CSV table of C-alpha atoms in Angstrom, one decimal:
chain,number,residue,atom,x,y,z
A,1,MET,CA,0.0,0.0,0.0
A,2,THR,CA,1.7,3.0,-1.2
A,3,SER,CA,-0.1,6.2,-1.2
A,4,ASP,CA,0.7,8.8,-3.7
A,5,THR,CA,0.5,11.9,-1.5
A,6,ARG,CA,2.3,14.7,-3.0
A,7,GLU,CA,2.6,18.1,-1.3
A,8,PRO,CA,1.1,20.8,-3.4
A,9,ALA,CA,3.7,22.9,-5.1
A,10,ALA,CA,4.4,26.3,-3.8
A,11,PRO,CA,2.8,29.0,-5.8
A,12,THR,CA,5.2,30.6,-8.1
A,13,LEU,CA,5.3,34.3,-7.7
A,14,GLN,CA,6.5,36.6,-10.4
A,15,PRO,CA,9.6,38.5,-9.4
A,16,ARG,CA,9.0,42.1,-8.7
A,17,ASN,CA,10.4,44.7,-11.0
A,18,THR,CA,11.7,47.0,-8.3
A,19,PRO,CA,13.3,49.6,-10.6
A,20,ALA,CA,10.0,50.0,-12.4
A,21,ARG,CA,8.3,50.6,-9.1
A,22,VAL,CA,10.9,53.1,-8.0
A,23,SER,CA,10.6,54.9,-11.3
A,24,PHE,CA,6.8,55.0,-10.9
A,25,TRP,CA,6.8,56.3,-7.4
A,26,SER,CA,9.5,58.9,-8.1
A,27,ALA,CA,7.5,60.2,-11.1
A,28,ALA,CA,4.2,60.2,-9.1
A,29,SER,CA,5.9,62.1,-6.3
A,30,GLY,CA,7.1,64.7,-8.8
A,31,ILE,CA,3.5,65.1,-10.1
A,32,GLY,CA,2.3,65.4,-6.6
A,33,LEU,CA,4.9,68.1,-6.0
A,34,ILE,CA,3.7,70.1,-9.0
A,35,VAL,CA,0.1,69.7,-7.8
A,36,ALA,CA,1.1,71.0,-4.4
A,37,VAL,CA,2.8,74.0,-5.9
A,38,VAL,CA,-0.3,74.8,-7.9
A,39,VAL,CA,-2.7,74.4,-5.0
A,40,THR,CA,-0.5,76.4,-2.6
A,41,PRO,CA,1.2,79.1,-4.6
A,42,MET,CA,2.2,81.1,-1.6
A,43,PHE,CA,4.9,78.6,-0.8
A,44,TRP,CA,6.4,79.0,-4.2
A,45,LEU,CA,8.1,82.3,-3.5
A,46,PRO,CA,10.1,81.4,-0.4
A,47,TYR,CA,10.7,77.8,-1.4
A,48,GLY,CA,10.8,77.9,-5.2
A,49,SER,CA,14.4,76.8,-5.5
A,50,HIS,CA,13.7,73.8,-3.3
A,51,TYR,CA,10.7,72.7,-5.3
A,52,THR,CA,12.7,73.1,-8.6
A,53,PHE,CA,15.6,71.1,-7.2
A,54,ALA,CA,13.3,68.4,-5.9
A,55,LEU,CA,11.6,68.1,-9.3
A,56,LEU,CA,15.0,67.8,-11.0
A,57,MET,CA,16.1,65.1,-8.6
A,58,LEU,CA,12.9,63.1,-8.8
A,59,GLY,CA,13.2,63.2,-12.6
A,60,ALA,CA,16.8,62.2,-12.4
A,61,VAL,CA,15.8,59.1,-10.3
A,62,ALA,CA,12.8,58.2,-12.4
A,63,VAL,CA,14.5,58.1,-15.8
A,64,PRO,CA,17.4,55.7,-15.1
A,65,ALA,CA,15.2,53.5,-12.9
A,66,GLY,CA,12.6,53.4,-15.6
A,67,HIS,CA,15.1,52.3,-18.2
A,68,LEU,CA,16.4,49.6,-15.9
A,69,GLY,CA,12.8,48.5,-15.2
A,70,ARG,CA,12.0,48.3,-18.9
A,71,ARG,CA,15.1,46.2,-19.5
A,72,ARG,CA,14.2,43.9,-16.7
A,73,GLY,CA,10.7,43.8,-18.0
A,74,LYS,CA,11.9,42.0,-21.2
A,75,ARG,CA,12.3,38.7,-19.3
A,76,PRO,CA,9.6,36.1,-19.9
A,77,ASP,CA,8.4,36.1,-16.3
A,78,ALA,CA,8.6,39.9,-15.8
A,79,ARG,CA,6.0,42.5,-15.2
A,80,ASP,CA,5.5,46.2,-14.6
A,81,ARG,CA,6.8,47.4,-18.0
A,82,GLY,CA,4.0,49.9,-18.1
A,83,LEU,CA,5.1,51.4,-14.8
A,84,ALA,CA,8.6,51.8,-16.1
A,85,LEU,CA,7.5,53.5,-19.3
A,86,PHE,CA,5.3,55.9,-17.2
A,87,GLY,CA,8.4,56.7,-15.1
A,88,ILE,CA,10.6,57.3,-18.1
A,89,VAL,CA,8.2,59.7,-19.8
A,90,THR,CA,7.2,61.5,-16.7
A,91,GLY,CA,10.7,61.7,-15.5
A,92,TRP,CA,11.8,63.4,-18.6
A,93,LEU,CA,8.9,65.8,-18.3
A,94,LEU,CA,9.9,66.6,-14.7
A,95,ILE,CA,13.4,67.4,-15.8
A,96,LEU,CA,12.1,69.6,-18.7
A,97,VAL,CA,9.7,71.5,-16.3
A,98,SER,CA,12.5,72.0,-13.7
A,99,LEU,CA,14.9,73.4,-16.4
A,100,LEU,CA,12.2,75.6,-17.9
A,101,VAL,CA,11.3,77.0,-14.4
A,102,PHE,CA,15.0,77.7,-13.8
A,103,VAL,CA,15.4,79.5,-17.2
A,104,VAL,CA,12.3,81.6,-16.7
A,105,PHE,CA,13.2,82.5,-13.1
A,106,THR,CA,16.8,83.4,-14.1
A,107,GLY,CA,15.5,85.4,-17.1
A,108,THR,CA,13.0,87.3,-15.0
A,109,LEU,CA,15.7,88.2,-12.4
A,110,ALA,CA,18.0,89.3,-15.2
A,111,ALA,CA,15.3,91.4,-16.8
A,112,LEU,CA,14.4,93.1,-13.5
A,113,GLY,CA,18.0,93.8,-12.8
A,114,LEU,CA,18.4,95.5,-16.2
A,115,LEU,CA,15.2,97.4,-15.8
A,116,PHE,CA,15.9,98.7,-12.4
A,117,GLY,CA,19.6,99.1,-13.0
A,118,THR,CA,19.0,101.6,-15.8
A,119,LEU,CA,16.6,103.8,-13.9
A,120,ASP,CA,19.3,105.4,-11.8
């Protein structure tokens, strides 16, 4: 009497694509920061440089992590390729917005300096 009792196989979990998730959350945090600036513009004047720097850093994290997540997503058992693509696109947009804000702010200061410097 032999009984054929096999233990059920452990469920196979797909490995997490951690870089894709890091990219997604970094990009989502950047979007949240932009929304926070729009909702509370009174904080922009004293802390504008901090917001701009944070946008640049969040974008700088989202882009390489997104590319790494897309690369890891090519494996047959991988997932979260869409999150990685979202992080790449949004990360580049965050970098573009932060550079645009920097150029506009610097140009405005230069124009005000020229305007008030010539009124003497």
